[in-house]
Coordinates of C-alpha atoms (C1' of nucleotides) in Angstrom, one line a residue:
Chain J
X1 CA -18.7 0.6 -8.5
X2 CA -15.9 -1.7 -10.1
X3 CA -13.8 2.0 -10.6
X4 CA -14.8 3.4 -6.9
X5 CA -11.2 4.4 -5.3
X6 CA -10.1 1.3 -3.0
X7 CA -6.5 3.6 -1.1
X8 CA -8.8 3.8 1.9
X9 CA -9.2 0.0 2.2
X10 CA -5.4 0.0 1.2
X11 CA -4.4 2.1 4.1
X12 CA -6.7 0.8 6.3
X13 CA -5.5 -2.7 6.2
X14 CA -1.7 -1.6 6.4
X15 CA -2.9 0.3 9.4
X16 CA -4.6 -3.0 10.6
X17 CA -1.4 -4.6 10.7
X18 CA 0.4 -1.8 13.3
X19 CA 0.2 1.9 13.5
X20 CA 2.8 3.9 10.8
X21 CA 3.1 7.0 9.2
X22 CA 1.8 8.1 5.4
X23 CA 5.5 7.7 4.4
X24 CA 5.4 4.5 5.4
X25 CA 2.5 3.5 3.9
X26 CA 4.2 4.5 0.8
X27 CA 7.2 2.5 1.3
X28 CA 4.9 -1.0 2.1
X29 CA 2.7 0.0 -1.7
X30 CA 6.5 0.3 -3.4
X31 CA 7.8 -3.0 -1.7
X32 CA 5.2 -5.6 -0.4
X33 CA 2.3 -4.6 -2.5
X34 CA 4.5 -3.3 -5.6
X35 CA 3.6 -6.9 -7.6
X36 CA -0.5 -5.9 -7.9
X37 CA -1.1 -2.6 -6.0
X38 CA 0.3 1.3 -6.5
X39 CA -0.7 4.6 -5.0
X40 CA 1.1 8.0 -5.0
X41 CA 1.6 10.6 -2.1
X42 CA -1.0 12.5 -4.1
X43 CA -3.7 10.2 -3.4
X44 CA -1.9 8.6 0.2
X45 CA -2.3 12.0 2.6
X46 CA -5.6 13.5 0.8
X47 CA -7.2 9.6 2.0
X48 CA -5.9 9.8 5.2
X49 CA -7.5 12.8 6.5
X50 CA -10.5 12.1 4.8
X51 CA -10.3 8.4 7.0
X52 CA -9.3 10.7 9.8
X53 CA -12.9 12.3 9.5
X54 CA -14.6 9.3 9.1
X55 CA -13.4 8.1 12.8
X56 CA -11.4 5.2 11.1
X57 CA -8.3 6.5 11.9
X58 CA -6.7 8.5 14.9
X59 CA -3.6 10.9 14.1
X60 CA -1.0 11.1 16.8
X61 CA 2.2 13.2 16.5
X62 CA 5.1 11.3 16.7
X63 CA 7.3 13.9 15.6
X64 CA 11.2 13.6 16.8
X65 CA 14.2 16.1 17.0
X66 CA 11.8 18.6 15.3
X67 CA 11.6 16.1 12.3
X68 CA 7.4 16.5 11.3
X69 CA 5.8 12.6 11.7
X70 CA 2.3 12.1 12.4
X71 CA 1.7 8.2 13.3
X72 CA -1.8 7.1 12.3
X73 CA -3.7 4.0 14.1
X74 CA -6.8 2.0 12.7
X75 CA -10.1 2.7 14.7
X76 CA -12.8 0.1 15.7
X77 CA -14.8 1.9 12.8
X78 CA -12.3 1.6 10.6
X79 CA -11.5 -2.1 11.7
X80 CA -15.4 -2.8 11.0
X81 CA -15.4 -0.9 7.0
X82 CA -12.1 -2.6 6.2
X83 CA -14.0 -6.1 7.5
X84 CA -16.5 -5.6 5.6
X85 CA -14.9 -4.6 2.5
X86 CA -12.3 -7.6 2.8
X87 CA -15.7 -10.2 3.2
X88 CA -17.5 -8.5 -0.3
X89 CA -15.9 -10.6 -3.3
X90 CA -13.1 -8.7 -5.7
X91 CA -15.0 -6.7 -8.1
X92 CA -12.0 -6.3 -10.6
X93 CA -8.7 -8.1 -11.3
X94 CA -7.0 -6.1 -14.4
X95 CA -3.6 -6.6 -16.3
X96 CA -2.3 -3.6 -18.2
X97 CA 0.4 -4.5 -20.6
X98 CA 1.7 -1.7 -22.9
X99 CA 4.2 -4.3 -24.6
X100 CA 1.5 -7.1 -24.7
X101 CA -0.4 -4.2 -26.6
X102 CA 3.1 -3.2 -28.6
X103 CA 3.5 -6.9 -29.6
X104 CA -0.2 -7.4 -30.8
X105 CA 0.2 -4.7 -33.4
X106 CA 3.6 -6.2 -33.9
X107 CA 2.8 -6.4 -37.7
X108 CA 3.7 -3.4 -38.3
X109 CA 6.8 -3.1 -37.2
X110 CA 7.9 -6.8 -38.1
X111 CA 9.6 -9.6 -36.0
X112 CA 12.9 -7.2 -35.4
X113 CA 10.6 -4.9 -33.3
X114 CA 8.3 -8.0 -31.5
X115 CA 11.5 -9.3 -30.7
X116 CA 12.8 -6.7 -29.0
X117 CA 9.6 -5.9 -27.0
X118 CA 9.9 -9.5 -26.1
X119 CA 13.7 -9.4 -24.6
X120 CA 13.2 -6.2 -22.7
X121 CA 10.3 -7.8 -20.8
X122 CA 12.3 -10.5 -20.5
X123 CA 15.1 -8.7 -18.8
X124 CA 12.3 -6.9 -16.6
X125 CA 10.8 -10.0 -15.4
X126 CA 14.3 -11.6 -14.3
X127 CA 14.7 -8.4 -12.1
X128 CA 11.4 -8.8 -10.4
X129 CA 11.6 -12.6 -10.1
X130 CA 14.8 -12.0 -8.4
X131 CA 13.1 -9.1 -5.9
X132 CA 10.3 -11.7 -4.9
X133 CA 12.8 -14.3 -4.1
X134 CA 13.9 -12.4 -1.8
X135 CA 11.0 -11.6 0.0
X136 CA 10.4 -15.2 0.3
X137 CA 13.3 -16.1 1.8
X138 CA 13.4 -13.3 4.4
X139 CA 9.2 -14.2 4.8
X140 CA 10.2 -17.9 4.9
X141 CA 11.9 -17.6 8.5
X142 CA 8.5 -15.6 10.2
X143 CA 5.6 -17.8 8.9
X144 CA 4.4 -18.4 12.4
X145 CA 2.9 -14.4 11.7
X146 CA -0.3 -15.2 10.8
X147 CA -0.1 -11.9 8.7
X148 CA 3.0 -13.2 7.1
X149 CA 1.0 -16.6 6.2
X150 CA -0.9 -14.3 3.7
X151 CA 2.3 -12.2 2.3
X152 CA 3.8 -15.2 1.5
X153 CA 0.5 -16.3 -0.5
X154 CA 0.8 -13.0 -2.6
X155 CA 4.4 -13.6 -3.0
X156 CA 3.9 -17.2 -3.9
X157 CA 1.9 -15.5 -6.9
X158 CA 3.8 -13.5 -7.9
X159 CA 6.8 -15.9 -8.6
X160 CA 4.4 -18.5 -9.9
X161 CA 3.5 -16.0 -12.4
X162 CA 7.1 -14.6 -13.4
X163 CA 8.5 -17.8 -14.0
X164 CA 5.5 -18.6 -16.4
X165 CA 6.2 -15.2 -18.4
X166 CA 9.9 -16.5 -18.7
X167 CA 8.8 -19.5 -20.1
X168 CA 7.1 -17.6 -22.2
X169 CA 9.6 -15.0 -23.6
X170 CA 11.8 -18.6 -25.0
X171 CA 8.6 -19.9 -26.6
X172 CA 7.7 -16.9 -28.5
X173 CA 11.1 -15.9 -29.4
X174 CA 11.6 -19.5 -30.4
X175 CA 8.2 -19.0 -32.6
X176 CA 9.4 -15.6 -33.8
X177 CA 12.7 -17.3 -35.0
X178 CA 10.9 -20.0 -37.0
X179 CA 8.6 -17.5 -38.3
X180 CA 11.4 -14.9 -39.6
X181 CA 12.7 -17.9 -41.8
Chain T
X1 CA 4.8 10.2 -19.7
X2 CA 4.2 6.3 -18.4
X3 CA 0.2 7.1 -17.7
X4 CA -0.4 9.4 -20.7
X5 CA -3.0 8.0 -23.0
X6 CA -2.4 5.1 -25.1
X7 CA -6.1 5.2 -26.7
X8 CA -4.7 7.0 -29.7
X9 CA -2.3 3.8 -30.4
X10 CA -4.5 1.3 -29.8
X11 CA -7.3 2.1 -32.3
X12 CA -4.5 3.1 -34.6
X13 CA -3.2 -0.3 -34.3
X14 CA -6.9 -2.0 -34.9
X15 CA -7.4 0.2 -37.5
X16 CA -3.9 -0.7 -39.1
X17 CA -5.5 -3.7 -39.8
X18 CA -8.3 -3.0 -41.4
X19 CA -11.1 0.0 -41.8
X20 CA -13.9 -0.4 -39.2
X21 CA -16.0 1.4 -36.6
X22 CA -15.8 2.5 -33.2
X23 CA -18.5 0.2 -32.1
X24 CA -16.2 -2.9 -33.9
X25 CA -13.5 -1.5 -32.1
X26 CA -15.1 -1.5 -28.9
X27 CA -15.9 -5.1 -29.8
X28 CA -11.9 -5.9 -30.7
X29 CA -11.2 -4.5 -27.0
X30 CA -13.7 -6.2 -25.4
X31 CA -12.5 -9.5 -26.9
X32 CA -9.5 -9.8 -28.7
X33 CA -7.7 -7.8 -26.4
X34 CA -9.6 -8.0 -23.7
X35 CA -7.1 -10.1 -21.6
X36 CA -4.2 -7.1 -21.5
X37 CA -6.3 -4.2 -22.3
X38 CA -9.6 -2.4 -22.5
X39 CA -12.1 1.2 -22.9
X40 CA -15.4 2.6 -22.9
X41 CA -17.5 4.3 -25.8
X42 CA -16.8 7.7 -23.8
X43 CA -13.3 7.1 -24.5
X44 CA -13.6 5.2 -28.1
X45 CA -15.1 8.4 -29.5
X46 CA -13.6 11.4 -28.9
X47 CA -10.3 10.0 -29.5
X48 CA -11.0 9.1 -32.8
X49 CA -12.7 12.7 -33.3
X50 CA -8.9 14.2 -32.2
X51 CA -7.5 11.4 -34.4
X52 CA -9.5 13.0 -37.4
X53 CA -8.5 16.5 -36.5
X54 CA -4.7 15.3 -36.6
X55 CA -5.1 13.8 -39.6
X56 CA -4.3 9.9 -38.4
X57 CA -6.9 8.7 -39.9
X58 CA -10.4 9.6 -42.1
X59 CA -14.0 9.2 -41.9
X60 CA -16.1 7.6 -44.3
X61 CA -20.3 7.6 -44.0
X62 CA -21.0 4.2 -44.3
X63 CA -24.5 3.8 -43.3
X64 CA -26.8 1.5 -44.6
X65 CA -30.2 1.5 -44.8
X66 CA -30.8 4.8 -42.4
X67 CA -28.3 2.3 -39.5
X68 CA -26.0 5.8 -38.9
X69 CA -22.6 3.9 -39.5
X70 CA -18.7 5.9 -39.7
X71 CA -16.0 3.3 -41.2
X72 CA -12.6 4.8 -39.8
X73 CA -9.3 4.6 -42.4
X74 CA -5.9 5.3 -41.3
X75 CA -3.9 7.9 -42.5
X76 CA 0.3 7.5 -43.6
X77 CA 0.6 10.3 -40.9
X78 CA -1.5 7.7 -38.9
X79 CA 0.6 4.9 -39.6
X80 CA 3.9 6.8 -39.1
X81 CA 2.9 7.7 -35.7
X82 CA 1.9 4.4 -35.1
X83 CA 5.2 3.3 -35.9
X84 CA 6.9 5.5 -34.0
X85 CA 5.1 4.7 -30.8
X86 CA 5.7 0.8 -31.3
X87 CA 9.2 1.4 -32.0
X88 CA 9.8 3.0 -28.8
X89 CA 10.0 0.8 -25.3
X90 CA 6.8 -0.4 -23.6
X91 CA 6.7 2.2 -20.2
X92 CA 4.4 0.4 -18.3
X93 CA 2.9 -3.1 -17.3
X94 CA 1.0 -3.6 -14.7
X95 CA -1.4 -5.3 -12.8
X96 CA -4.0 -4.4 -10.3
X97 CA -5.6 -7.2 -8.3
X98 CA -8.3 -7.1 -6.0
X99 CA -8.1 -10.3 -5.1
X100 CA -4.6 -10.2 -3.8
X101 CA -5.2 -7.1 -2.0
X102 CA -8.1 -8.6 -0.3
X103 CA -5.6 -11.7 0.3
X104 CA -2.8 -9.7 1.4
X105 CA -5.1 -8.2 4.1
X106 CA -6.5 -11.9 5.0
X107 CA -5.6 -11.5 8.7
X108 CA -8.8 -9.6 9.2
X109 CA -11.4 -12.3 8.2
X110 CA -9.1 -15.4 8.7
X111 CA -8.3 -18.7 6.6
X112 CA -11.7 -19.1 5.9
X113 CA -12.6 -15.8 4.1
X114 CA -9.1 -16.1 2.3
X115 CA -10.1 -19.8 0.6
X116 CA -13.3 -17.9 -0.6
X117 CA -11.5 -15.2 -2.7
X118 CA -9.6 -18.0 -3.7
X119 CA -12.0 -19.8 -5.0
X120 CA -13.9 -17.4 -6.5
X121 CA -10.7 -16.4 -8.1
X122 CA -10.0 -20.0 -9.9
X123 CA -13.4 -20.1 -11.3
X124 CA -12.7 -16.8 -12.8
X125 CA -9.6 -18.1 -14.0
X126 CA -10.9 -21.3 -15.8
X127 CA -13.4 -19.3 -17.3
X128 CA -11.2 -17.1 -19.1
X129 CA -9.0 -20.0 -20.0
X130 CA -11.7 -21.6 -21.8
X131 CA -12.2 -18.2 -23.9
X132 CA -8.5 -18.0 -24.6
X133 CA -8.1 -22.2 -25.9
X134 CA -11.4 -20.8 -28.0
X135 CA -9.0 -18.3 -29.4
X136 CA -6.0 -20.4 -29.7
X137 CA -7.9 -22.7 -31.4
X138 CA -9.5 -20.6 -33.8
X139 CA -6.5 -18.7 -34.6
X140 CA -4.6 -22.2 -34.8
X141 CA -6.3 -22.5 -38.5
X142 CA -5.0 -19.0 -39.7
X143 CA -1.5 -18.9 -38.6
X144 CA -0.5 -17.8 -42.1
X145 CA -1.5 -14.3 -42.0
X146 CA 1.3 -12.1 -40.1
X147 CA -1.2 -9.9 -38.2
X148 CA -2.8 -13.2 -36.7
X149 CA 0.9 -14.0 -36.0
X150 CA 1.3 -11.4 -33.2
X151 CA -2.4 -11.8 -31.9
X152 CA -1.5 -15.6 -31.3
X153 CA 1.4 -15.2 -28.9
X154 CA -0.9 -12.5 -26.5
X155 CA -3.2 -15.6 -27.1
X156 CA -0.3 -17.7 -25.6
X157 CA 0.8 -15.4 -22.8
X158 CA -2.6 -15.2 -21.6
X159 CA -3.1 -19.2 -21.4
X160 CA 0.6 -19.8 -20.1
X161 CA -0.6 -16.8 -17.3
X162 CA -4.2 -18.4 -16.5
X163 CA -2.4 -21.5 -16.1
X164 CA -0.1 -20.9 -13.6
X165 CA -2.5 -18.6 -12.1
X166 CA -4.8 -22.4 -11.3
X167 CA -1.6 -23.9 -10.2
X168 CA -0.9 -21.3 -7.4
X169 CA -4.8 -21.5 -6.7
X170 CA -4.1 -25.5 -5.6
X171 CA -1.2 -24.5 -4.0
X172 CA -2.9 -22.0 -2.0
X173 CA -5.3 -24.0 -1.0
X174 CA -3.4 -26.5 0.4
X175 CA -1.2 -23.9 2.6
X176 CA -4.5 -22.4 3.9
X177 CA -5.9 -25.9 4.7
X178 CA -2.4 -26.7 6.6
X179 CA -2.4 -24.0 8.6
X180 CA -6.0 -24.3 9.3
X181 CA -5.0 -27.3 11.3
Chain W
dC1 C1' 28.9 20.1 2.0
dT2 C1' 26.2 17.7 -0.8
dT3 C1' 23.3 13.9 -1.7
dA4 C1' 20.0 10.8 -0.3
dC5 C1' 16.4 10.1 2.5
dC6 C1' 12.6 11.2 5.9
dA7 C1' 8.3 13.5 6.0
dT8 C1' 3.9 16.1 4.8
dG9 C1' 1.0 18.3 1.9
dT10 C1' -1.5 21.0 -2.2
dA11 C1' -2.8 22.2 -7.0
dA12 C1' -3.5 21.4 -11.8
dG13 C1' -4.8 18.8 -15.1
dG14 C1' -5.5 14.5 -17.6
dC15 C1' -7.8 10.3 -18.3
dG16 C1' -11.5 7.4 -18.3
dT17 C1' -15.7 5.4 -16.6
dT18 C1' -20.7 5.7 -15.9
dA19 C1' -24.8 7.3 -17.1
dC20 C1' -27.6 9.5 -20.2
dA21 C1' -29.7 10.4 -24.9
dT22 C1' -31.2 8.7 -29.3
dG23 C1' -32.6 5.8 -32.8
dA24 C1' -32.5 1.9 -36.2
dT25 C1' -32.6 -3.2 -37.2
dT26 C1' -32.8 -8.1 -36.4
dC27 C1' -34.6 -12.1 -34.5
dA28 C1' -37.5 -14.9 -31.6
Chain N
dT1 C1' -43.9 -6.8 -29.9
dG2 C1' -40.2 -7.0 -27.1
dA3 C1' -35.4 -8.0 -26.4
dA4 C1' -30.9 -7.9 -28.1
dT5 C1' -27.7 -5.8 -30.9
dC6 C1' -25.9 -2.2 -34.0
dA7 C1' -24.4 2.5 -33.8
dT8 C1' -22.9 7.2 -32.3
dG9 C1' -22.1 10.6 -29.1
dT10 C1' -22.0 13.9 -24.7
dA11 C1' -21.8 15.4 -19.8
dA12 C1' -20.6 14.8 -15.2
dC13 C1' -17.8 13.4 -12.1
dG14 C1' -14.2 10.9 -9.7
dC15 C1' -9.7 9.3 -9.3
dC16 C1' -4.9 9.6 -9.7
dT17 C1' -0.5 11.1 -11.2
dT18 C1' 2.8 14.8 -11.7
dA19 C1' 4.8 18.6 -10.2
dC20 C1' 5.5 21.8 -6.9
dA21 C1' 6.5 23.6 -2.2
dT22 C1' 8.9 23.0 2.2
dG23 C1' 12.1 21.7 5.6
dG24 C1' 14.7 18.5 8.6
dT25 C1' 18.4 14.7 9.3
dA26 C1' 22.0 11.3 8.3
dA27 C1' 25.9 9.7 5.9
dG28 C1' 29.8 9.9 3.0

DNA sequence: CTTACCATGTAAGGCGTTACATGATTCA
DNA sequence: TGAATCATGTAACGCCTTACATGGTAAG
């Protein structure tokens, strides 16, 4: 139940925002959802038409200049599932961290090795902190969007919780320099 | 490459530790590491049935008293490709959130629904906090022993992460109830 | 004219959970 | 005596990524 496939609700409440294209839907999991959310075309167009059977989405071809687009809108059905989803709590919130996983087995490989596990997550984290900024400060000047009011929560987090790893990385390599002595 | 599995590594690395079974690994992932990581039986046993086959690591009956019991060694082949592995670059952290998908969609159900999720999200939080000052605690005693080392700064990252996580809860609560207004 | 991007889709295969199956021991 | 825990394992099934396949347009 916790594992059941949630792109459908994904999609679904992109689609709830305005109408777009499974491209596009792509683009908003690789930019505005990239912090806690992923998907692949592989899983993106298979859901659609599976939504598009399920009368929770209408296709309509918006192809131009010959160029294949099919525009997909959300459906009173699939305005009504997505509700209902959005009003059950979360059933799973998971972190997957190869180099927290790399660092706990660190012994093996000795301080050297943690330290560098440390430093390259540091560098990653600076790059995302900076990306987030960003979105807050183009976010920052359409707040009256009530659909940019909850963005801007998700982005809020996801700073928040860079800037703790950061503090982190100097604490630990602090404690890893103290402990190589 | 970046989603192939990392199973092999992991009991590898518990079992660079020390000899054990699958059903004490099980328990490692479900608490030492369960903060970063985790696995099912389904998984735990076949991968260390291919482990055998590669020669990583050996079996050894250790049943007692007619309790069927397998105490898993690793190999120097084992260890090596331990090694290896932690020697090269973590490919991929990540986090998958429910609750800030649900968030992120909040326009659909309103303030209200958001500062539920919310709050059913900082319980969550505290309650893992609590578990990880356990741990912190605990391991506060044995800091002497490298392998505790390196378990003691995931401990760190996870309370410096729950942390800011509340922090953001407060903070979010407070935007919702302005905007509510 | 070539690279990057727009755009849609399928097929294969791996990974991992859930559920099932079995059975012993410990503790209340 | 019943529940919780120890202990191992398999089978079915679903989900998702990767790679492939195709073709148009825009920009440098």
């Amino acid at each position: 139940m916790a594992n059941t496939k949630k792109m459908d609700y994904v999609l679904l409440g992109l689609l709830s925002h305005e109408p777009m294209t499974g491209y596009e839907m792509k683009k908003r999991l690789d930019s505005s959802l990239r912090f806690f959310w992923g998907g692949s075309f592989g899983s993106i167009y298979p859901t659609l038409n599976q939504l598009e059977q399920e009368g929770k989405v209408t296709k309509e071809n918006a192809s131009s200049n010959g160029r294949e687009k099919i525009s997909y809108s959300i459906t009173d059905i699939g305005r009504e599932a997505l509700k209902e989803w959005l009003k059950k709590p979360a059933e799973k919130d998971e972190i997957r961290y190869e180099t927290l996983l790399k660092l706990f087995f660190g012994n093996e490989t000795g301080f050297e090795g943690a330290g560098e596990h440390i430093e390259r997550f540091e560098e990653k984290c600076k790059d995302e902190l900076q990306i987030l900024r960003m979105f807050e400060e183009n976010l920052s000047h359409y707040l009256e969007e009530d659909t940019h009011k909850y963005y801007y929560l998700t982005v809020q987090f996801g700073i928040r919780t860079y800037e703790s790893y950061l503090k982190w990385c100097e604490e630990a390599k602090r404690l890893i320099e103290e402990w190589k002595r």
